[in-house]
Coordinates of C-alpha atoms and ligand atoms in Angstrom, one line a residue:
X1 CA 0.0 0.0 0.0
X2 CA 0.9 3.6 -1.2
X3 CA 0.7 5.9 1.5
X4 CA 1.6 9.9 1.0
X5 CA 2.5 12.2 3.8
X6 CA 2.1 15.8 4.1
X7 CA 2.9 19.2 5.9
X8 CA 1.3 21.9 4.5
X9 CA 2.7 25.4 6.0
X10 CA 1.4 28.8 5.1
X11 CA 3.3 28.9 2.0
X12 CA 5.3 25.4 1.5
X13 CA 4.0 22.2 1.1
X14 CA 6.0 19.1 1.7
X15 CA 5.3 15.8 0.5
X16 CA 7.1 11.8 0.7
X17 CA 5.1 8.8 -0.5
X18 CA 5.9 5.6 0.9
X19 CA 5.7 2.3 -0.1
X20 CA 4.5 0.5 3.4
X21 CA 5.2 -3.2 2.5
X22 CA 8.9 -1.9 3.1
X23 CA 8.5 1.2 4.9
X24 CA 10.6 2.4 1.7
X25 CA 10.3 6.0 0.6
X26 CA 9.3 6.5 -2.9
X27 CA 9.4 9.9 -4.1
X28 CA 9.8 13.4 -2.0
X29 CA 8.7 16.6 -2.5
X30 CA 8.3 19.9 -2.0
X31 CA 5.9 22.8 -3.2
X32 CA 7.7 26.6 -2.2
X33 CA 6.5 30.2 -2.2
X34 CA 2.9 29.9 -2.5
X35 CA 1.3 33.0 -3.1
X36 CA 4.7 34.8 -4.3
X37 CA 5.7 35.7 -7.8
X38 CA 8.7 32.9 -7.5
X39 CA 7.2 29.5 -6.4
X40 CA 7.8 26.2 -7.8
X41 CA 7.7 22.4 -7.1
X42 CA 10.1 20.0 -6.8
X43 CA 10.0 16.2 -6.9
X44 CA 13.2 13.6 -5.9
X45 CA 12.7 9.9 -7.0
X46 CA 15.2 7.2 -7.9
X47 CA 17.8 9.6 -8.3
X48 CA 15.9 12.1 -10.8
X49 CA 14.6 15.0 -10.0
X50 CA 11.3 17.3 -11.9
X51 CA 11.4 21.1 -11.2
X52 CA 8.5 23.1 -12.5
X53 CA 8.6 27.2 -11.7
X54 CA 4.6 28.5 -12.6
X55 CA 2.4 31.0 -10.4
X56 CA 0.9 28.8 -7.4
X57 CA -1.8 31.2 -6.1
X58 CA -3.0 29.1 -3.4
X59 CA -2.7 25.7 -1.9
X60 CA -5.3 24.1 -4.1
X61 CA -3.2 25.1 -7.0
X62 CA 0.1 23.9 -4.8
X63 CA -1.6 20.6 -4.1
X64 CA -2.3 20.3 -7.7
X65 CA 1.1 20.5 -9.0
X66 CA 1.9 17.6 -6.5
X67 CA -0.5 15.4 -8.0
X68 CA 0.7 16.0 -11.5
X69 CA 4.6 15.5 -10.1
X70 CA 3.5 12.4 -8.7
X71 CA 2.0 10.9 -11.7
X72 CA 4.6 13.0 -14.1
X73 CA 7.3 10.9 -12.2
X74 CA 5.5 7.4 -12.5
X75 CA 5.7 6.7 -8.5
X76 CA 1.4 6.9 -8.7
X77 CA -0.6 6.1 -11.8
X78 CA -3.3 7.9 -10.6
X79 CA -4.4 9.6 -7.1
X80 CA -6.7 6.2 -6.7
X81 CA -3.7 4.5 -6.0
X82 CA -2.9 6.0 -2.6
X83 CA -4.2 3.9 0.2
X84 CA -4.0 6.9 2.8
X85 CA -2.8 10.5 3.1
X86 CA -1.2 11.4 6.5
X87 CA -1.1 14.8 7.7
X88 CA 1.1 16.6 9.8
X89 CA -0.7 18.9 12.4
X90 CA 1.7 20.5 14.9
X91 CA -1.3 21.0 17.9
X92 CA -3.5 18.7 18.5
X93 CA -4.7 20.2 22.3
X94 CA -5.5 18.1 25.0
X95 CA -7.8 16.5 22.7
X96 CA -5.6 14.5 20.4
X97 CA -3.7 12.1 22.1
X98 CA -3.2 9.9 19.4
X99 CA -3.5 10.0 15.1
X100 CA -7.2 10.9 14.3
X101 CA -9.3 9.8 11.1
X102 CA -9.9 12.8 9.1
X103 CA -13.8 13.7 9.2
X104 CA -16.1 16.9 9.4
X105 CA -15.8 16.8 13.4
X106 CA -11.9 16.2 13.6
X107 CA -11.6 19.3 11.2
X108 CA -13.5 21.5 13.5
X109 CA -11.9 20.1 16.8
X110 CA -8.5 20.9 14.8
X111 CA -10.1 24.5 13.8
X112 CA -11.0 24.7 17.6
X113 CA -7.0 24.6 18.4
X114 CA -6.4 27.8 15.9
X115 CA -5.8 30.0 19.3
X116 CA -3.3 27.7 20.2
X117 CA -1.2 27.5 16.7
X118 CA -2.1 30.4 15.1
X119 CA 0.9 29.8 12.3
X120 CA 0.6 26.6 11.7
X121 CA -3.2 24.6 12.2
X122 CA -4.7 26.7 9.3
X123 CA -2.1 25.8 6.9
X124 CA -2.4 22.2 7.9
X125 CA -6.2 23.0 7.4
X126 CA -6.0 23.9 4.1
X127 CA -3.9 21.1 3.2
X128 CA -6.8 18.9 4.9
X129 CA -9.5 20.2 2.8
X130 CA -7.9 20.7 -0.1
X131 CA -6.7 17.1 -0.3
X132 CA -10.2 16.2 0.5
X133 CA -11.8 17.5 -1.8
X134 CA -9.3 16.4 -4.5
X135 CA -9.2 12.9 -3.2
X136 CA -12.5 11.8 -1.1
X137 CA -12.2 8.3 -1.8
X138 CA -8.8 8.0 0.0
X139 CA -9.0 8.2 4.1
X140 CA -6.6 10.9 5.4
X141 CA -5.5 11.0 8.8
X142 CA -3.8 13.5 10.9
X143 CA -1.4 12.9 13.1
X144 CA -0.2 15.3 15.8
X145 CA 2.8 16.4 17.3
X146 CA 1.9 17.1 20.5
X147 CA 0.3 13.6 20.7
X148 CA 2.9 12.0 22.5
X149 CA 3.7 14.0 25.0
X150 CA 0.1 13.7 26.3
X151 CA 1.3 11.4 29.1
X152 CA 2.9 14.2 30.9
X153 CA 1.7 14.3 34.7
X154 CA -0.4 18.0 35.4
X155 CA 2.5 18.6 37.9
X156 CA 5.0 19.0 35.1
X157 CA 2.8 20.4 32.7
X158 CA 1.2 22.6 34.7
X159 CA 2.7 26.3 35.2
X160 CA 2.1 27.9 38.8
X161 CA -0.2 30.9 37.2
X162 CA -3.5 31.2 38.8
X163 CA -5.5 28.4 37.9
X164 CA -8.3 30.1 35.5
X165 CA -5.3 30.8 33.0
X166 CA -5.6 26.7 32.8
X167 CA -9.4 26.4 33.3
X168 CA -10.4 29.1 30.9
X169 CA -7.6 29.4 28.6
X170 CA -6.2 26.0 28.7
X171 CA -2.3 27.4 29.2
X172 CA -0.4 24.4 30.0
X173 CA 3.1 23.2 28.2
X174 CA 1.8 21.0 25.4
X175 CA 5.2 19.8 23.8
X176 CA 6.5 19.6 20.8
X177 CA 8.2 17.2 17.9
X178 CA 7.0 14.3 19.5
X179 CA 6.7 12.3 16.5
X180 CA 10.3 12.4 16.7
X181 CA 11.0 11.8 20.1
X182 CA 8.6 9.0 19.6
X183 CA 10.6 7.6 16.4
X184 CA 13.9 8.1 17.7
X185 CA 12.6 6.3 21.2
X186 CA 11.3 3.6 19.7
X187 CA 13.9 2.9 17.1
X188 CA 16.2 2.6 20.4
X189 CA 14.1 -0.1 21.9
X190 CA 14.2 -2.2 18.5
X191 CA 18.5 -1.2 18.9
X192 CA 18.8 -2.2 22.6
X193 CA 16.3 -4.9 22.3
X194 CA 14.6 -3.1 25.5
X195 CA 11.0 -2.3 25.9
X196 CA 9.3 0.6 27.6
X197 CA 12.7 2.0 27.7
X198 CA 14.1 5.1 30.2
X199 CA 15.6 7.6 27.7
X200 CA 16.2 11.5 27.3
X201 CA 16.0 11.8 23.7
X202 CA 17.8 15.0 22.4
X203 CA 16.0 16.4 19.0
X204 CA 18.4 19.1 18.0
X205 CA 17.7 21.0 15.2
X206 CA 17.0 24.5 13.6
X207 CA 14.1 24.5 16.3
X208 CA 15.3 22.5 19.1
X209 CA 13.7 19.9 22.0
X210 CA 14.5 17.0 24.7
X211 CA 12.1 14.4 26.2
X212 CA 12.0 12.4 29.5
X213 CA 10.9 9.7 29.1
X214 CA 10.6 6.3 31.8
X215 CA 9.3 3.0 30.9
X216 CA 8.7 4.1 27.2
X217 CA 6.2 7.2 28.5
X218 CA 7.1 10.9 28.1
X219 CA 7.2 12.7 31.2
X220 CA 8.5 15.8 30.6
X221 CA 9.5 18.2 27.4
X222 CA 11.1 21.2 27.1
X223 CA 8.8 23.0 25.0
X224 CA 5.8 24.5 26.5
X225 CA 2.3 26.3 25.3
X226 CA 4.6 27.1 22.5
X227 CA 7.7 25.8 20.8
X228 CA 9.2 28.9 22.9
X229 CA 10.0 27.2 25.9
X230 CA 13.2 25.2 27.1
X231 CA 16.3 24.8 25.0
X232 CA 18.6 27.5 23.2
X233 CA 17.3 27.6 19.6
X234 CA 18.3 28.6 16.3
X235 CA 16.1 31.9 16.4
X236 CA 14.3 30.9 19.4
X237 CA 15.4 32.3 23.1
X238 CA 14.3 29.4 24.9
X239 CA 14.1 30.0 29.0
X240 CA 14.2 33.2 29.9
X241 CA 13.4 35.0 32.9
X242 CA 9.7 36.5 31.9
X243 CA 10.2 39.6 33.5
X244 CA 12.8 40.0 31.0
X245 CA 9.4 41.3 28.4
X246 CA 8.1 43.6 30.7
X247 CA 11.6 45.5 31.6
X248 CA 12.0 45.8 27.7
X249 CA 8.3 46.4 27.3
X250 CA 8.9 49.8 29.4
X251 CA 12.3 50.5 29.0
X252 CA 11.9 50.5 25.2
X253 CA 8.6 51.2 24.4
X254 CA 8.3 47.4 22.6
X255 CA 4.8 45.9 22.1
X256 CA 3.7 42.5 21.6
X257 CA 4.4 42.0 18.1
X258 CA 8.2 43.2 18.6
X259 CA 8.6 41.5 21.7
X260 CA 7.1 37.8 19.9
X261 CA 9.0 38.6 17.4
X262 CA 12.7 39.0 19.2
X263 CA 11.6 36.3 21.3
X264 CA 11.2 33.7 18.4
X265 CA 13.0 35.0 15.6
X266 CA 15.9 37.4 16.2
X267 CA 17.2 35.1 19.7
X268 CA 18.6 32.0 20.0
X269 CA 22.0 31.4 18.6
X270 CA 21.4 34.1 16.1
X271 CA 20.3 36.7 18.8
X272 CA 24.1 35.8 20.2
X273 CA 26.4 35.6 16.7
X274 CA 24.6 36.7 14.1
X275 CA 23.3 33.4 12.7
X276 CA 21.7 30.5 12.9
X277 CA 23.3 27.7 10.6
X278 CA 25.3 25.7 13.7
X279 CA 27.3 24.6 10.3
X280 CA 28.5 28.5 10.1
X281 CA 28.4 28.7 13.7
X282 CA 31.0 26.0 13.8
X283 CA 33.5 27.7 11.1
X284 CA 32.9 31.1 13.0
X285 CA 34.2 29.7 16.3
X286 CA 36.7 28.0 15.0
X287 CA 38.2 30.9 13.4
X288 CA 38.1 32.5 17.0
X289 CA 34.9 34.5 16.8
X290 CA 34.2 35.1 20.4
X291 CA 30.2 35.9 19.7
X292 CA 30.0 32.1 18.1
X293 CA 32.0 30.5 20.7
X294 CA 30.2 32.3 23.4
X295 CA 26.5 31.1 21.5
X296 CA 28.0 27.6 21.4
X297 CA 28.7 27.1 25.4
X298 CA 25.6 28.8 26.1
X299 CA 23.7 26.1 23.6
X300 CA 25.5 23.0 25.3
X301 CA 25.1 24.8 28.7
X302 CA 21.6 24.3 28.5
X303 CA 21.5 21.4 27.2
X304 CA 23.7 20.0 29.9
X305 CA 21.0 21.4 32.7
X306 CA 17.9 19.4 31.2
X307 CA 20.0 16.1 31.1
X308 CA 20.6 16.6 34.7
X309 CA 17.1 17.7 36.0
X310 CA 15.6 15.0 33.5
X311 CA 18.0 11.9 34.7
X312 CA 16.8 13.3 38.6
X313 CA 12.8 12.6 36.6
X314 CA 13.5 9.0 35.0
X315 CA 15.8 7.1 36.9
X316 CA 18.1 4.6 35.9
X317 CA 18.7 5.5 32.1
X318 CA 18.8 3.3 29.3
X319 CA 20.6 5.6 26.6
X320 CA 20.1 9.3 25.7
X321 CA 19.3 9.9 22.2
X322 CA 21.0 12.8 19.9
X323 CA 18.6 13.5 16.9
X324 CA 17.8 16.3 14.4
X325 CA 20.1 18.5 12.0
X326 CA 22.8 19.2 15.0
X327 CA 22.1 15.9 16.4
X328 CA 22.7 13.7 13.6
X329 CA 25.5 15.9 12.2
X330 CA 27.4 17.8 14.5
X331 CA 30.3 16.0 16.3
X332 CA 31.9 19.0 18.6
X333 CA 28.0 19.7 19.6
X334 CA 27.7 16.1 20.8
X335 CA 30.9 16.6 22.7
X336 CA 30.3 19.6 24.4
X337 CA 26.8 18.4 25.7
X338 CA 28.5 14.9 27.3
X339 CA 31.6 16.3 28.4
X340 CA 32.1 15.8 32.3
X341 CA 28.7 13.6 32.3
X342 CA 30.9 10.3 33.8
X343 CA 29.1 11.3 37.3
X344 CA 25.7 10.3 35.6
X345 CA 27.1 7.6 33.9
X346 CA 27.5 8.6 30.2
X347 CA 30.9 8.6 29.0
X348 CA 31.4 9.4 24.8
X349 CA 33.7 7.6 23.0
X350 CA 35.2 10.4 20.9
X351 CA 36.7 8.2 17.9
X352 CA 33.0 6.3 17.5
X353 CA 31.6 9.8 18.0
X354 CA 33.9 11.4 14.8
X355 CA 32.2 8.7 12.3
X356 CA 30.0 10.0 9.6
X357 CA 26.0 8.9 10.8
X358 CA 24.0 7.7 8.4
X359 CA 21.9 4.7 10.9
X360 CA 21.6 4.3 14.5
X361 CA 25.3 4.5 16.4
X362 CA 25.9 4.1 19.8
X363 CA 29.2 6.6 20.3
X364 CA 29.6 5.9 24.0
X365 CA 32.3 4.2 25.7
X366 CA 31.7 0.5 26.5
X367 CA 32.0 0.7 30.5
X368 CA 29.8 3.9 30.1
X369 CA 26.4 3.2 32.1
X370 CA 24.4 4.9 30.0
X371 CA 24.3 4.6 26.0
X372 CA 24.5 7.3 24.3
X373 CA 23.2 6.7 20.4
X374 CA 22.8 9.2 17.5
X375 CA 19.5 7.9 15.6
X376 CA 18.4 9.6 12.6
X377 CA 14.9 11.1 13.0
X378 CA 12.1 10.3 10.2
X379 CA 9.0 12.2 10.9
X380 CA 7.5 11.4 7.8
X381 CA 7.8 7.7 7.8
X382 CA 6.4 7.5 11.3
X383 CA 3.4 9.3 10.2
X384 CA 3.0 7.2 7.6
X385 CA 4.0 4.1 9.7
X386 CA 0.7 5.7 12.9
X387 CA -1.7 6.4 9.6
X388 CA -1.3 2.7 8.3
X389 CA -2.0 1.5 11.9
X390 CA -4.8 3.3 12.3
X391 CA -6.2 2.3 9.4
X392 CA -5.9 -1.3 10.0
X393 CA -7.1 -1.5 13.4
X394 CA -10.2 0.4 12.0
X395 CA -10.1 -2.2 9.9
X396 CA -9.8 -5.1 11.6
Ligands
AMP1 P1 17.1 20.7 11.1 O1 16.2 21.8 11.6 O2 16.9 19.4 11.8 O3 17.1 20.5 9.6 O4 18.6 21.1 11.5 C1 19.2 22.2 11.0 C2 20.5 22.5 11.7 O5 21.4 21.4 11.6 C3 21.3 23.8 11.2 O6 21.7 24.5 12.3 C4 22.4 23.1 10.5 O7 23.6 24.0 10.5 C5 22.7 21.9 11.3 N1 23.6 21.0 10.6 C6 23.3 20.3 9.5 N2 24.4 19.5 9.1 C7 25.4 19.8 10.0 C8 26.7 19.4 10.1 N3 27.3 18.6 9.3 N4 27.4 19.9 11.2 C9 26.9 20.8 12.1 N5 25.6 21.2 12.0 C10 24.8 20.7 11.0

């Protein structure tokens, strides 16, 4: 069976069809600048790639160039072909805890959330309707990244505000990427041959989160209401005092808009050095730019403070997890978040830890208590992977 993922953003639309009798990826795609002058589509397959540049006014017209790269490039005959669509939703709320079949009421329960995810829920929206209208006959389901973390206990993701700010407006950290702490944590257990394992799983990347997790369960994130919260980010601040917004609020004359903005775009390592590609960030430092070294400690700094307060959570670890674009990729960044971590048991070995990673590799010493293994993420395939579940226990 055919299955084709998506996640649709305000103006991009990416796209992977896989073929699920080998969990093998077929094709991926991407559709960019909707709405501008510039946009195009782009499909990868076998090696080849299609590139078309037109006008793509709108998402119907974006999801339409998909379909004809898809049966342009021969991986679908026709859209009857698919045996599901899976959708990427970033919030699904307290309400999705799990992948949902797409129908009238799961599209308003995901309009519902809009407050929530203001960016991103109404470009997954459009995504939803457009492919349903395009494609009724094939069942779409969405599948949310908040979903895993719904196991969290209310006292860690609660925040000590008066209660009504819960009750009425449900604040409360919700977490994020947990499609691929949930990959990454269950790729480990296949790895380890463990089940329910006790993990922190690291998912480093442009945007940037860890996981507690004990006996296979998340039990604490670092992002919050928003993808704000916890860990230094490429844009993104991360912790910060909040009284930090109302000094500056005064001080400078700053309203909400500049102060959201800062916050989430113009902070994080850029905010320190001036950018945000760890890649540059790297060369930078290396070359003795103080800003970028500076931006680099801070990054593994905090890093190193959530594996401590999250190994005081779980227990007895199994492994801790490095994931994402910095995860995967970036050797000195592994380094610097393990280095003096022999109290706690994880100890890197620094030749395993300088090979190139292109499946799961456990880099830590042998005598080291704790493994620690680099896993590539694949978000797409584990939506794919929840949406053919689904459907077959429907099913059966
Ligand atoms: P992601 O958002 O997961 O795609 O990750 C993007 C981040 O990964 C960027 O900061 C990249 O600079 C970083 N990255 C990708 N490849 C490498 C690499 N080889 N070394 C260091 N950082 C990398």
């Amino acid at each position: 069976m055919k299955i084709l993922v998506l996640n649709a953003g305000s103006s991009s639309i990416k796209f992977q069809l896989f073929e699920m009798n080998e969990n093998r990826s077929l094709a991926t795609g991407i559709i960019e600048q909707i709405g501008e002058h510039d946009s195009s589509g782009k499909i990868e397959y076998d090696g080849n790639i299609i590139e078309k540049k037109e006008q793509i006014k709108n998402h119907n017209s974006g999801l339409m160039l998909m379909n004809m790269l898809l049966i342009e490039s021969f991986t679908i005959k026709s859209l009857d072909e698919l045996g599901a669509i899976g959708h990427r939703v970033v919030h699904g709320g307290e309400k999705f805890t799990k992948p949902a079949k797409i129908d009238e009421e799961v599209i308003k329960e995901i309009e519902q959330l809009i407050p929530l995810a203001p960016l991103h829920n109404p470009a997954h929206l459009d995504g939803i309707k457009v492919t349903m209208e395009q494609s009724p006959q094939v069942p779409q389901v969405a599948v949310f990244d908040t979903a895993f973390h719904a196991t969290i206990p209310s006292y860690a993701y609660m925040y000590a505000l008066p209660y009504e700010a819960y009750e009425k407006d449900r604040v409360r950290k919700y977490g994020f990427h947990g499609t691929s702490h949930f990959y990454v944590k269950k790729e480990a257990e296949k790895y380890l041959k463990v089940e329910n394992i006790n993990a922190i799983t690291l998912h480093l990347g442009n945007g940037a989160s860890m996981a507690a997790i004990k006996n296979g369960k998340c039990v604490d994130t670092t992002m919050g209401l928003t993808p704000l919260e916890g860990l230094i980010m490429g844009t993104r601040s991360g912790d910060i005092d909040p009284a930090i917004l109302f000094y500056l609020a005064r001080k400078n004359g700053l309203d909400i808009d500049n102060l959201d903005n800062m916050l989430n775009k113009q902070s994080g390592l850029k905010g320190i050095c001036g950018s945000n590609d760890m890649r540059e960030i790297e060369k930078m430092a290396k070359k003795g730019d103080k800003k970028a070294q500076l931006s680099l400690e801070m990054f593994a700094y905090r890093i190193k403070k959530y594996i401590g307060s999250y190994s005081a959570i779980v227990g007895k670890l199994d492994c801790i997890i490095f994931t994402g674009g910095i995860g995967e990729n970036s050797i000195d960044t592994r380094v610097r978040c393990c280095a003096d971590l022999e109290n706690l048991g994880i100890e890197l070995d620094l030749v395993k830890n300088n090979q190139k990673i292109k499946e799961i590799l456990d880099i830590s010493l042998k005598e080291s208590k704790i493994k620690v293994l680099v896993i590539p993420t694949n978000e797409e395939l584990e939506i794919a992977i929840q949406t053919n579940l689904l459907l077959e226990t429907k099913i059966a």
